[in-house]
PDB file of C-alpha atoms and ligand atoms in Angstrom:
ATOM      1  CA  UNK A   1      95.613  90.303  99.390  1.00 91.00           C
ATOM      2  CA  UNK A   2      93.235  90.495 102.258  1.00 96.00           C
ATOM      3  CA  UNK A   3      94.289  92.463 104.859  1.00 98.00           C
ATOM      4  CA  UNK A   4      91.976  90.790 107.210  1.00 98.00           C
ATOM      5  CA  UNK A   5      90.011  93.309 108.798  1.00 98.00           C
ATOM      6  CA  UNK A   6      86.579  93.267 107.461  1.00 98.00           C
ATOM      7  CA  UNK A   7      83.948  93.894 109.633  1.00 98.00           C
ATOM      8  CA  UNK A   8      86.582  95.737 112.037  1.00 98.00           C
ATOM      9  CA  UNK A   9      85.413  99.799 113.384  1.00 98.00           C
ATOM     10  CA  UNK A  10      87.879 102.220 112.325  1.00 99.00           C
ATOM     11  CA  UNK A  11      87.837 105.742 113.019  1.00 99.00           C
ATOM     12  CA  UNK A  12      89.589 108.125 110.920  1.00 99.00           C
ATOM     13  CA  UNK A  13      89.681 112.087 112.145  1.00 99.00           C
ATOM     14  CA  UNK A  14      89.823 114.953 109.882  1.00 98.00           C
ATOM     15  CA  UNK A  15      88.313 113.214 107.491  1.00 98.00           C
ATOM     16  CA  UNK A  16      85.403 115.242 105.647  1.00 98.00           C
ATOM     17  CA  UNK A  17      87.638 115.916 102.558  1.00 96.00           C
ATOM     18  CA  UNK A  18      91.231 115.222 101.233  1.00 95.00           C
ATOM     19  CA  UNK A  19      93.885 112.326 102.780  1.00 97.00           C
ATOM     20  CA  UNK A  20      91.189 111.342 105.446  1.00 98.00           C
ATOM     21  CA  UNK A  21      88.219 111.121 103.412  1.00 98.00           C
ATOM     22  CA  UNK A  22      90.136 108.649 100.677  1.00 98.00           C
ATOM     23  CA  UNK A  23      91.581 106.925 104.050  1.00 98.00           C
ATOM     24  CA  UNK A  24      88.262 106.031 105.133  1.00 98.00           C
ATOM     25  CA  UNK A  25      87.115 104.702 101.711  1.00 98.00           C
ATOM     26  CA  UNK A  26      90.719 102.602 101.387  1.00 98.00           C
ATOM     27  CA  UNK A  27      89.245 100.993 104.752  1.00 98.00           C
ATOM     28  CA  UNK A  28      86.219 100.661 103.510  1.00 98.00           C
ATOM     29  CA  UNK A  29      87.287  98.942 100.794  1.00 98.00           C
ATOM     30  CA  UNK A  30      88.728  96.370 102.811  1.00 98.00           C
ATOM     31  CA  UNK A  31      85.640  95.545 104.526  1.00 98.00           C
ATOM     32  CA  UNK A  32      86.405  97.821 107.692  1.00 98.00           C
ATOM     33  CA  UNK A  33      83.143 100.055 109.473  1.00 98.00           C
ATOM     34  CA  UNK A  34      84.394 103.639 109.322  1.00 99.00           C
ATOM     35  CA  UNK A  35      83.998 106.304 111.598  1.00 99.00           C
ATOM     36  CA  UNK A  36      84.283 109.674 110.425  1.00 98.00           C
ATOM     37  CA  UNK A  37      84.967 112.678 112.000  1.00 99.00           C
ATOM     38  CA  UNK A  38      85.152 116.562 111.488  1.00 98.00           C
ATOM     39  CA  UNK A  39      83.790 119.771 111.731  1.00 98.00           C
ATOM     40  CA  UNK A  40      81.662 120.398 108.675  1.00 98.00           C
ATOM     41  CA  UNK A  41      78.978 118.338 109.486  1.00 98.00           C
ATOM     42  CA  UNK A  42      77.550 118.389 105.625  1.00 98.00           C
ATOM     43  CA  UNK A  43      80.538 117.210 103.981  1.00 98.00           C
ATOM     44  CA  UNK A  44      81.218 114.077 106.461  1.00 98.00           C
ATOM     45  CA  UNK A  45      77.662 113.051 105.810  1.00 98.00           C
ATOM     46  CA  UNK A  46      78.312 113.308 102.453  1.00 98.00           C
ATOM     47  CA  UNK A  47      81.397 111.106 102.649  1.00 98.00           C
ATOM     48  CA  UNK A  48      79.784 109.050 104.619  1.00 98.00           C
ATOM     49  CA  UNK A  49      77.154 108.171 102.826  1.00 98.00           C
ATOM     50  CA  UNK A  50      78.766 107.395  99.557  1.00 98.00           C
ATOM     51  CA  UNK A  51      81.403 105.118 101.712  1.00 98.00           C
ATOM     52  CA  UNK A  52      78.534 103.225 102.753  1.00 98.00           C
ATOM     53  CA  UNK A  53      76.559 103.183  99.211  1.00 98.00           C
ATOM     54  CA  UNK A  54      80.195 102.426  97.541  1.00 98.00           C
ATOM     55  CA  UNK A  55      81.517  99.515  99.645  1.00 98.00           C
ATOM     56  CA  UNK A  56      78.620  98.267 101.687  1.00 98.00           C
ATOM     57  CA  UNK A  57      80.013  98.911 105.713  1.00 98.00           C
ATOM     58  CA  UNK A  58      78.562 101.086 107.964  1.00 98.00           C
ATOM     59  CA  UNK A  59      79.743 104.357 107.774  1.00 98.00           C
ATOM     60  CA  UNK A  60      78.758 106.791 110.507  1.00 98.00           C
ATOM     61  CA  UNK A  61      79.577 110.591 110.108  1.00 98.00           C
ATOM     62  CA  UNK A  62      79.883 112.339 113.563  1.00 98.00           C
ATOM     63  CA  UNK A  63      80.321 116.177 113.065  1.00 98.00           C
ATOM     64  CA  UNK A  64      82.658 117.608 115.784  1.00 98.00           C
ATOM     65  CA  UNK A  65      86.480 119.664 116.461  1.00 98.00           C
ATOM     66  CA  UNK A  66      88.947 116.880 117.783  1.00 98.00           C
ATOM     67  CA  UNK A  67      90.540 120.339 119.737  1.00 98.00           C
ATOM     68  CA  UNK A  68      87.418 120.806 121.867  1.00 98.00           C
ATOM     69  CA  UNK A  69      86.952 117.999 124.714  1.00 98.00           C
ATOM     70  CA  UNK A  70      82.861 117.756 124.571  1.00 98.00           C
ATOM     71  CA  UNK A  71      82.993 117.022 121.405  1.00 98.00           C
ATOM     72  CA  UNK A  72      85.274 114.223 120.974  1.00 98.00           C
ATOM     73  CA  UNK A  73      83.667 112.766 124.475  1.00 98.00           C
ATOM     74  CA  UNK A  74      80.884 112.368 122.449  1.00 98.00           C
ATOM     75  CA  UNK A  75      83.081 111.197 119.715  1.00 99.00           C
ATOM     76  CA  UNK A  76      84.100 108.357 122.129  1.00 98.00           C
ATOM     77  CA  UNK A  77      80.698 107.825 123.429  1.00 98.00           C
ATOM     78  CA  UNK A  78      78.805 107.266 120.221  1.00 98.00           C
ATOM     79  CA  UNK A  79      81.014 104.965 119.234  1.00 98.00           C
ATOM     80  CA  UNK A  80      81.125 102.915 121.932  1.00 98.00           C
ATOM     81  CA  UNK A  81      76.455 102.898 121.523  1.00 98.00           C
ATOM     82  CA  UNK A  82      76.893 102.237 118.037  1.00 98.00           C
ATOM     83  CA  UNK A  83      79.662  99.651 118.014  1.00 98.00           C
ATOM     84  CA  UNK A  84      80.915  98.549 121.071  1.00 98.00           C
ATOM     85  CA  UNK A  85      84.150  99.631 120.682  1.00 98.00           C
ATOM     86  CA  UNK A  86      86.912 100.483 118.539  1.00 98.00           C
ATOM     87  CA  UNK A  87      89.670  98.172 116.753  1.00 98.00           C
ATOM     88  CA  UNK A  88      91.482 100.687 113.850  1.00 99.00           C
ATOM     89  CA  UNK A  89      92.211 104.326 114.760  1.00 99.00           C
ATOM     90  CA  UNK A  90      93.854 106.629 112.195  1.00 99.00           C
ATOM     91  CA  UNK A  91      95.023 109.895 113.415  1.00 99.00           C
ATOM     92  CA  UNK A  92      94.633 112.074 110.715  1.00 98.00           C
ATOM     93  CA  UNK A  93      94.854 116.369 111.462  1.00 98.00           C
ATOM     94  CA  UNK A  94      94.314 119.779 109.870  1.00 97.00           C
ATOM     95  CA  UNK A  95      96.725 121.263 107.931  1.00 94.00           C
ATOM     96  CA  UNK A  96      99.652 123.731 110.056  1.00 94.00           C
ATOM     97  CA  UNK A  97      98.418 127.541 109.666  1.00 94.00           C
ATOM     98  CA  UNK A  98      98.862 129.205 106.403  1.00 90.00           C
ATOM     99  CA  UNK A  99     100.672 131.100 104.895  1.00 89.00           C
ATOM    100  CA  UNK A 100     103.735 128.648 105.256  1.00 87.00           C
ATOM    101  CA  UNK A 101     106.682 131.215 106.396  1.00 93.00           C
ATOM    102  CA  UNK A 102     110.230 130.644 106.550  1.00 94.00           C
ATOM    103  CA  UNK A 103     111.243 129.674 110.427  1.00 96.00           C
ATOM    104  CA  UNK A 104     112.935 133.209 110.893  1.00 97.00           C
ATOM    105  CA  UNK A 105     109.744 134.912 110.453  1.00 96.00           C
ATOM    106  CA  UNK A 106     108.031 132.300 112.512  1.00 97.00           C
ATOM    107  CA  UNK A 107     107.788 134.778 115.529  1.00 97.00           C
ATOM    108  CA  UNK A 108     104.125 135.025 116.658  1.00 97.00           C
ATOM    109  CA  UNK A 109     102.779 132.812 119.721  1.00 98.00           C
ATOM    110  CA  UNK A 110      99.683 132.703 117.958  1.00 98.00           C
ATOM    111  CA  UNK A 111     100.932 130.551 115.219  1.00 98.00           C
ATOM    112  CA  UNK A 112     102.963 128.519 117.538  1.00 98.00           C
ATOM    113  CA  UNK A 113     100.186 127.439 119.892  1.00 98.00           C
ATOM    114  CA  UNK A 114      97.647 127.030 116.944  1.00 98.00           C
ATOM    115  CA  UNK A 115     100.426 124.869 115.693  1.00 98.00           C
ATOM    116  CA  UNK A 116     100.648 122.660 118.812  1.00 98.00           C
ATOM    117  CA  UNK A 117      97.033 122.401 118.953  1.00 98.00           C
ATOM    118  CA  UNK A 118      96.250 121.637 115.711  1.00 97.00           C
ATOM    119  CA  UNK A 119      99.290 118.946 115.062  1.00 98.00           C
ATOM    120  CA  UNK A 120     100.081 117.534 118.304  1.00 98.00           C
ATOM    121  CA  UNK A 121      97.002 118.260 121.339  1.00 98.00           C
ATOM    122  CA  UNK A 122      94.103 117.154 118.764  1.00 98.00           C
ATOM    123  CA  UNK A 123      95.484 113.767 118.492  1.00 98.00           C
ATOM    124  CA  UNK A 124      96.537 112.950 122.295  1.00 98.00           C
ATOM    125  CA  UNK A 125      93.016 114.190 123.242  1.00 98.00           C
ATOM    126  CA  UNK A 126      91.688 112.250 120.994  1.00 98.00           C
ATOM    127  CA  UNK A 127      94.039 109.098 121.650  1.00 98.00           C
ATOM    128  CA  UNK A 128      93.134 109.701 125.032  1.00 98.00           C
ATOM    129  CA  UNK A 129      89.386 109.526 124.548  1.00 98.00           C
ATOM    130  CA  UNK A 130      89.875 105.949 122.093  1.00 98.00           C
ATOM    131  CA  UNK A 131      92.277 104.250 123.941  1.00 98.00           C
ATOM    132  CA  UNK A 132      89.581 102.939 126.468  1.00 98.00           C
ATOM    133  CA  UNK A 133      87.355 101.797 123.685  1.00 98.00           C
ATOM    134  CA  UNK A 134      90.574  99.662 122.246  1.00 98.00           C
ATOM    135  CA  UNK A 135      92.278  98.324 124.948  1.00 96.00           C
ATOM    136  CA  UNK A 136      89.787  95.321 126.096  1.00 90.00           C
ATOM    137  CA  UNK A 137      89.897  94.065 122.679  1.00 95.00           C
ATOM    138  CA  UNK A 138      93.050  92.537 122.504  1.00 95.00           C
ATOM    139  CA  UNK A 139      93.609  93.525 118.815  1.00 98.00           C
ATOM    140  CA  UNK A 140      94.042  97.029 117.602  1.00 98.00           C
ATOM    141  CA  UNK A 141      95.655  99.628 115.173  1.00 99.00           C
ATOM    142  CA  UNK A 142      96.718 103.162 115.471  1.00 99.00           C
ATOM    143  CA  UNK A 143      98.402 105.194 112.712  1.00 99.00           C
ATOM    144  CA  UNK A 144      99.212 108.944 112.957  1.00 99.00           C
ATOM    145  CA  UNK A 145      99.569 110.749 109.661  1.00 98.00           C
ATOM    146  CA  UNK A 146     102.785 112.761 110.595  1.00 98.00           C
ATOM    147  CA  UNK A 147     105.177 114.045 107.800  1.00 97.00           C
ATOM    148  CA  UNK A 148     108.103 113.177 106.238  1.00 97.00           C
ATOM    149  CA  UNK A 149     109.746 116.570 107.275  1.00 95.00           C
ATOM    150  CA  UNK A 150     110.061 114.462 110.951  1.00 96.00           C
ATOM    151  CA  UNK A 151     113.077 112.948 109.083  1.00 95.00           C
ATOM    152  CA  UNK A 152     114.434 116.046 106.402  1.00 94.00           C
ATOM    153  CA  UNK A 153     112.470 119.138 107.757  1.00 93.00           C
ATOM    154  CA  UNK A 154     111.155 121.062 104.538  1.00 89.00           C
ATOM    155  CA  UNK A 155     111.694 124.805 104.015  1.00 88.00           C
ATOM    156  CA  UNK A 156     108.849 126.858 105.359  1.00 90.00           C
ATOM    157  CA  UNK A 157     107.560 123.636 107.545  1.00 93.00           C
ATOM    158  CA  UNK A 158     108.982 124.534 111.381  1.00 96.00           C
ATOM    159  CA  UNK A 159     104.944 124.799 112.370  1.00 97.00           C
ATOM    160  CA  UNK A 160     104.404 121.187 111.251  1.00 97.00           C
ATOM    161  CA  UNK A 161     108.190 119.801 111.818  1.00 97.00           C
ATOM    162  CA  UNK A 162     107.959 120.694 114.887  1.00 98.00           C
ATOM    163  CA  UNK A 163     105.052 119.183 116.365  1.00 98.00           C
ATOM    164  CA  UNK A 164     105.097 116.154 114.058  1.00 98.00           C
ATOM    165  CA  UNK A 165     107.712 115.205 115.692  1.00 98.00           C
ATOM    166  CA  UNK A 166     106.132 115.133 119.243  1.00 98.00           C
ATOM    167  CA  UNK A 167     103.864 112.883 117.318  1.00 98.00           C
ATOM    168  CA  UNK A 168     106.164 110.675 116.359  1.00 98.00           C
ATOM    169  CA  UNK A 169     107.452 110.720 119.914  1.00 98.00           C
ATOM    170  CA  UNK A 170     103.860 110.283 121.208  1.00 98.00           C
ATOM    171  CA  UNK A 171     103.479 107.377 119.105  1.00 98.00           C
ATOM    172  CA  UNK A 172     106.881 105.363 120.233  1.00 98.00           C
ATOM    173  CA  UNK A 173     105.249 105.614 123.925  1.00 98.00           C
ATOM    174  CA  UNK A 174     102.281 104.588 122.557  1.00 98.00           C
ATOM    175  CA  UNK A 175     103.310 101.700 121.191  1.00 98.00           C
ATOM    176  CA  UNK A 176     105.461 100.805 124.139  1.00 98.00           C
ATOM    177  CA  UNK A 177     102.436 100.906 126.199  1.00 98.00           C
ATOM    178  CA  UNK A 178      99.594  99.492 124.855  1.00 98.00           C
ATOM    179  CA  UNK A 179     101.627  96.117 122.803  1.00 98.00           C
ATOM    180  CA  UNK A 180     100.564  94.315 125.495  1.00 98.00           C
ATOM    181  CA  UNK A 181      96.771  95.062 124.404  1.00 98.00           C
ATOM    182  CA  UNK A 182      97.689  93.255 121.130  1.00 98.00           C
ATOM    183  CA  UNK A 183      97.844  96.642 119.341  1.00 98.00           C
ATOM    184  CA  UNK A 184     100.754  98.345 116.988  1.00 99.00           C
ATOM    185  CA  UNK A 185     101.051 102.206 116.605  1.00 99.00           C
ATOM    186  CA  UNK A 186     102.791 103.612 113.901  1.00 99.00           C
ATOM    187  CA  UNK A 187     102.939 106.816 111.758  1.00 98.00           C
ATOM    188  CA  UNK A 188     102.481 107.529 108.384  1.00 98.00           C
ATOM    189  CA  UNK A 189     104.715 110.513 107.223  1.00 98.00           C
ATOM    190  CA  UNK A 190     103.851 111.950 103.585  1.00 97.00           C
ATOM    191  CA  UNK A 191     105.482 114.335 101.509  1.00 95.00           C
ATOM    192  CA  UNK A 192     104.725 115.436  98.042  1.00 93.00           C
ATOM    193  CA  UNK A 193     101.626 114.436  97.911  1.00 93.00           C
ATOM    194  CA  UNK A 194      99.196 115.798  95.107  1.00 88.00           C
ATOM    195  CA  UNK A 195      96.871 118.379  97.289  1.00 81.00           C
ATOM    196  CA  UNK A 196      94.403 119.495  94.158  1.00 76.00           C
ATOM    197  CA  UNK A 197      91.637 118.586  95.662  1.00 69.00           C
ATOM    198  CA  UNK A 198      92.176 121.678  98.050  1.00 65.00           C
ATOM    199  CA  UNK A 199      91.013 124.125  95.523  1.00 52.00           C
ATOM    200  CA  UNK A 200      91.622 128.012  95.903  1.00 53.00           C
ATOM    201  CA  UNK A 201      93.614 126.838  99.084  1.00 53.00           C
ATOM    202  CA  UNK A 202      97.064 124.961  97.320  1.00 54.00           C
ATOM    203  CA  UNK A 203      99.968 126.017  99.829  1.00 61.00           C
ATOM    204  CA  UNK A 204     102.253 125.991  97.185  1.00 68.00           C
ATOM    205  CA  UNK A 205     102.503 128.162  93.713  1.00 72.00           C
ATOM    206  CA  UNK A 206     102.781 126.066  90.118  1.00 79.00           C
ATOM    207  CA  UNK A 207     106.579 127.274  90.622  1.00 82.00           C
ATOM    208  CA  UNK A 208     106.699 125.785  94.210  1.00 76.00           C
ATOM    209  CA  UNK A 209     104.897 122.318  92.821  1.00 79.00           C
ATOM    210  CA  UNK A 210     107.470 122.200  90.039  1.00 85.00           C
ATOM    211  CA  UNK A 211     110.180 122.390  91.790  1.00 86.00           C
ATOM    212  CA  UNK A 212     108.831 120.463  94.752  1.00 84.00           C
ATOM    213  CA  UNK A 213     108.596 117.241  91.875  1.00 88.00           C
ATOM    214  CA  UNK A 214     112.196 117.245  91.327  1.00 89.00           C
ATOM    215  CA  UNK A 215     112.870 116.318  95.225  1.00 90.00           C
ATOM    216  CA  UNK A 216     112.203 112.677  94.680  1.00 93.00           C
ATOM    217  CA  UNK A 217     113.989 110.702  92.233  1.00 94.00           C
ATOM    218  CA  UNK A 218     110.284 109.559  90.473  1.00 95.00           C
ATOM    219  CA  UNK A 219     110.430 113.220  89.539  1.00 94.00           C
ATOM    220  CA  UNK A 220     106.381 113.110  90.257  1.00 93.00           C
ATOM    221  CA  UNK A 221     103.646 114.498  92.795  1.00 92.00           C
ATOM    222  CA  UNK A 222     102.548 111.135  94.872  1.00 95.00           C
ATOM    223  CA  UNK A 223      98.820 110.121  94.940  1.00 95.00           C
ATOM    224  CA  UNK A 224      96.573 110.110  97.656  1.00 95.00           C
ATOM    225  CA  UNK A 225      95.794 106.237  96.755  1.00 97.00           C
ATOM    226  CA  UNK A 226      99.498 105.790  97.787  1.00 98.00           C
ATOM    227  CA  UNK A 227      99.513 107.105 101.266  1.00 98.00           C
ATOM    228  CA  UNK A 228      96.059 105.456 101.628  1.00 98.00           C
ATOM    229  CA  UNK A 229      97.576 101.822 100.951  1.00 98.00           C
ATOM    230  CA  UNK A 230     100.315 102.262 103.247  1.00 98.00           C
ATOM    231  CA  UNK A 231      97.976 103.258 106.144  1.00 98.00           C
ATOM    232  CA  UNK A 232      95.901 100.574 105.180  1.00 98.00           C
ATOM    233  CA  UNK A 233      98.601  98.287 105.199  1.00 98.00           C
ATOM    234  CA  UNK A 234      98.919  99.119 108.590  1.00 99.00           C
ATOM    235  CA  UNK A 235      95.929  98.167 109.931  1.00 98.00           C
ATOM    236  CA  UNK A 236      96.094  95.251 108.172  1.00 98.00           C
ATOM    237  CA  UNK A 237      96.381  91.782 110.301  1.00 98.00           C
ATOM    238  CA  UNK A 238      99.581  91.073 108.386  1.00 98.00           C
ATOM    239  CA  UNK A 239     101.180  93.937 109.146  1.00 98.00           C
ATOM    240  CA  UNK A 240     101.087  92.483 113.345  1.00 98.00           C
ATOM    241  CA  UNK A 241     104.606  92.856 113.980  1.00 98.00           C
ATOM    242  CA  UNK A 242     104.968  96.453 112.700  1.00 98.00           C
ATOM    243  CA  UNK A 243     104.663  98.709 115.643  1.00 98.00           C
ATOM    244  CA  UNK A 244     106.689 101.900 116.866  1.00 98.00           C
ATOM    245  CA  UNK A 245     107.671 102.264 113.376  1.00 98.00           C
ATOM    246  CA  UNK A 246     107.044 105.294 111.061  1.00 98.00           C
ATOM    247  CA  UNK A 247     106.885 104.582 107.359  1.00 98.00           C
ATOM    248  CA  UNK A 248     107.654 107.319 104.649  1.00 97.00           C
ATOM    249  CA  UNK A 249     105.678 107.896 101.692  1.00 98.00           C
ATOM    250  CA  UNK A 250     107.266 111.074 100.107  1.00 96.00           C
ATOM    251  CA  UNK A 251     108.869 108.880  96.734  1.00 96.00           C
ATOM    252  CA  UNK A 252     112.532 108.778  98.059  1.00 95.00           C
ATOM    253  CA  UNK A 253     112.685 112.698  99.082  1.00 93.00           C
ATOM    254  CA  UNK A 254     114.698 111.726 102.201  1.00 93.00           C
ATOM    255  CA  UNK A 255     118.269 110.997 101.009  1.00 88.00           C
ATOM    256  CA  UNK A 256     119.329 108.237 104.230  1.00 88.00           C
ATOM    257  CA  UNK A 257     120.237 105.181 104.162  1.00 88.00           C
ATOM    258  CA  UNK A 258     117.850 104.776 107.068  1.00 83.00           C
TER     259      UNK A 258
HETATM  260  N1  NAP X 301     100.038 116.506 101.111  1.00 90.72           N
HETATM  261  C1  NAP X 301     101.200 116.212 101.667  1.00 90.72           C
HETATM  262  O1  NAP X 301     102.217 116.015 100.993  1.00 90.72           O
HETATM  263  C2  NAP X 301     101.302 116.124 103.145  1.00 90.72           C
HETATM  264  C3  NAP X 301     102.541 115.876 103.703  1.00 90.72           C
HETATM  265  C4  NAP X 301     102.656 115.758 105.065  1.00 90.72           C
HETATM  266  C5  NAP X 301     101.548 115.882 105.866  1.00 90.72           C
HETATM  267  N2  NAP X 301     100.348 116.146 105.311  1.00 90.72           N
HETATM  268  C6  NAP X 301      99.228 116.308 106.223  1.00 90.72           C
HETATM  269  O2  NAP X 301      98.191 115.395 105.977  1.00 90.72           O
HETATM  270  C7  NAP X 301      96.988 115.915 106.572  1.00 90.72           C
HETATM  271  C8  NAP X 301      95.847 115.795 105.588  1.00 90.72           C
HETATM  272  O3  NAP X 301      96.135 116.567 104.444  1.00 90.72           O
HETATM  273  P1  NAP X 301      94.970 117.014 103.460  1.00 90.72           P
HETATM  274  O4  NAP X 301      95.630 117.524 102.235  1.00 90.72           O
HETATM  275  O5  NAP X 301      93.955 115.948 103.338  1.00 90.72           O
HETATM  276  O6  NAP X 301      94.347 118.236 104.274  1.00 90.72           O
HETATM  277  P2  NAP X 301      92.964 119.005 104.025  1.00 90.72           P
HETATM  278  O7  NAP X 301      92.452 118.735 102.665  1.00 90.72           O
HETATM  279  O8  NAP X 301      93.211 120.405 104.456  1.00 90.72           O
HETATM  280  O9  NAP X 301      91.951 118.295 105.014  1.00 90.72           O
HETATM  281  C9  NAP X 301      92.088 118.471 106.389  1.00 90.72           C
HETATM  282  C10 NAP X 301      90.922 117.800 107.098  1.00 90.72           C
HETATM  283  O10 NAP X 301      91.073 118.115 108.466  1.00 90.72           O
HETATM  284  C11 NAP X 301      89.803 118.448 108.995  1.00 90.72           C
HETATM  285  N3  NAP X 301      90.043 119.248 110.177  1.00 90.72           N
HETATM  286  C12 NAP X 301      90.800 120.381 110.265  1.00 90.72           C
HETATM  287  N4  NAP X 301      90.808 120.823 111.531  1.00 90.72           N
HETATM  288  C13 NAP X 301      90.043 119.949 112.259  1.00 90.72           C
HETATM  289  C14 NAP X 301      89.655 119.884 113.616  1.00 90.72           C
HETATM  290  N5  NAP X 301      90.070 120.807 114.517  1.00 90.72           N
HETATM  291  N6  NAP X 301      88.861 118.869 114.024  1.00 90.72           N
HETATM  292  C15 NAP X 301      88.440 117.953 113.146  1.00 90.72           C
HETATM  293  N7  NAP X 301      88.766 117.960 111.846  1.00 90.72           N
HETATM  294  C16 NAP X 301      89.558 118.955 111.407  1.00 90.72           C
HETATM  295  C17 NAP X 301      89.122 119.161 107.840  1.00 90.72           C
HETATM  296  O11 NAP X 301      87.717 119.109 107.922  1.00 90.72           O
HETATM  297  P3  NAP X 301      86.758 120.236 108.579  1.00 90.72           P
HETATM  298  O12 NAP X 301      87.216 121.549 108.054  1.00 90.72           O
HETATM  299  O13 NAP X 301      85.413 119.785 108.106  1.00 90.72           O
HETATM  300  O14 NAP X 301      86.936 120.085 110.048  1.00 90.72           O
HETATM  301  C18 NAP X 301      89.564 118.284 106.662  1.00 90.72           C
HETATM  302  O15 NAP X 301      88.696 117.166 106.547  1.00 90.72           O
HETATM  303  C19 NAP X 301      97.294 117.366 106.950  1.00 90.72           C
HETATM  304  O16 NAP X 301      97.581 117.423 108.325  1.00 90.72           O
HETATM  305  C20 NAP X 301      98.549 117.668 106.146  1.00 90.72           C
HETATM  306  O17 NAP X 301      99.318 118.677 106.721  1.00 90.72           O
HETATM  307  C21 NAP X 301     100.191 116.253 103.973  1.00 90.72           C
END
């Protein structure tokens, strides 16, 4: 099927390694220029480059922290020099701070606010920054990578739960405000999903990932590929009439009807 949006700019944040690196190439793919956009400037030129040599877009790497406000000004501002604006925007983040705790021993402010910041401020400031560059042209596509512990919070997840869910939020108003632009906004909320490529940095022990694979009745990790053709999806033309909605991608973990 073609989703229809070759030759469309999409930026996708966090996106030097793991979910948003294989994001941007699943865009790629499709035809899509790709933005990327983190803070090791090495790695996103290295993804970058072999996006561009492997599916023959333009693929720009611009090195920066979507929590401090110069840089993703400059974010916005390079974009709009190098193409005039921006049609696809995935909202991709960092990971909630480590070590994963149970909620009752969740009692530093530290962790709290570096949860907020890293989960829920880095994509309104960012939002905030795109949202000019989408809005004149009359088509666009926003998906937020959230988590499917929105819907069945996980043990040891408050830090994300928490703030995913003011994404999720965020996103609703989104949508409600800028449909009349001609653009959807929608999350993308994971769970289970294979994490190897973080090595020497897995949150969870072999014991954890085994029993973590019995939560979904395919009794199996998911692959990135699969989140990455959902959010794809999603930016698709076809998928027009999708917007406010938040799709699940965790292989059945959640147990409602709805
Ligand atoms: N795996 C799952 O089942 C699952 C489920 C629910 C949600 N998620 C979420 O999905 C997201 C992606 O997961 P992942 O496994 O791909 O994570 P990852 O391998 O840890 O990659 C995170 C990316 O975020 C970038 N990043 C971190 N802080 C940043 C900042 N302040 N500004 C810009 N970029 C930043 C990192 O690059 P730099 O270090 O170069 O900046 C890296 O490219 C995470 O938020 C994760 O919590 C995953």
């Amino acid at each position: 099927m073609d989703l229809g949006i070759k030759d469309k700019v999409a930026l996708v944040t966090a996106s030097s390694g793991g979910m948003g690196r294989n994001i941007a190439h699943a865009l790629a793919a499709e035809g899509a220029h790709v933005v990327l956009f983190a803070r090791s400037a090495d790695k996103l030129e290295a993804a970058a480059a072999e996006i561009a040599a492997t599916h023959g877009v333009r693929a720009l790497a611009v090195a920066g922290d979507m929590l401090v406000p110069a840089d993703v000004l400059r974010l916005a501002q390079t974009i709009q020099s190098e193409f005039g604006g921006l049609d696809i925007l995935v909202l991709n983040t960092g990971r909630a701070p480590n070590p994963l705790r149970a909620t009752l021993q969740e009692t530093e402010e530290a962790r709290w606010q570096e949860a907020y910041r890293n989960q829920l401020w880095s994509v309104i400031q960012v939002a905030n920054q795109m949202l000019p560059l989408m809005t004149e042209r009359g088509w666009g596509r926003i998906v937020a990578i959230t988590s499917a512990s929105v819907k069945q919070p996980m043990p040891h997840h408050s830090l994300s739960t928490v703030f995913r869910s003011g994404v999720t939020a965020y996103v609703r108003h989104l949508a409600n405000e800028v449909g009349a632009h001609g653009i959807t906004a929608n999350c993308v909320a994971p769970a289970l999903i294979d994490t190897s490529h973080r090595v020497g940095a897995a949150a969870y022990t072999p014991e954890q990932m085994q029993a973590r694979k019995k939560m979904t009745p395919l009794g199996r990790m998911g692959q990135q590929a699969e989140v990455c053709g959902v959010v794809a999806f999603l930016a698709s033309s076809q998928a027009g009439f999708v917007t406010g909605s938040t799709v699940a991608v965790e292989g059945g973990m959640v147990g409602s009807l709805f």
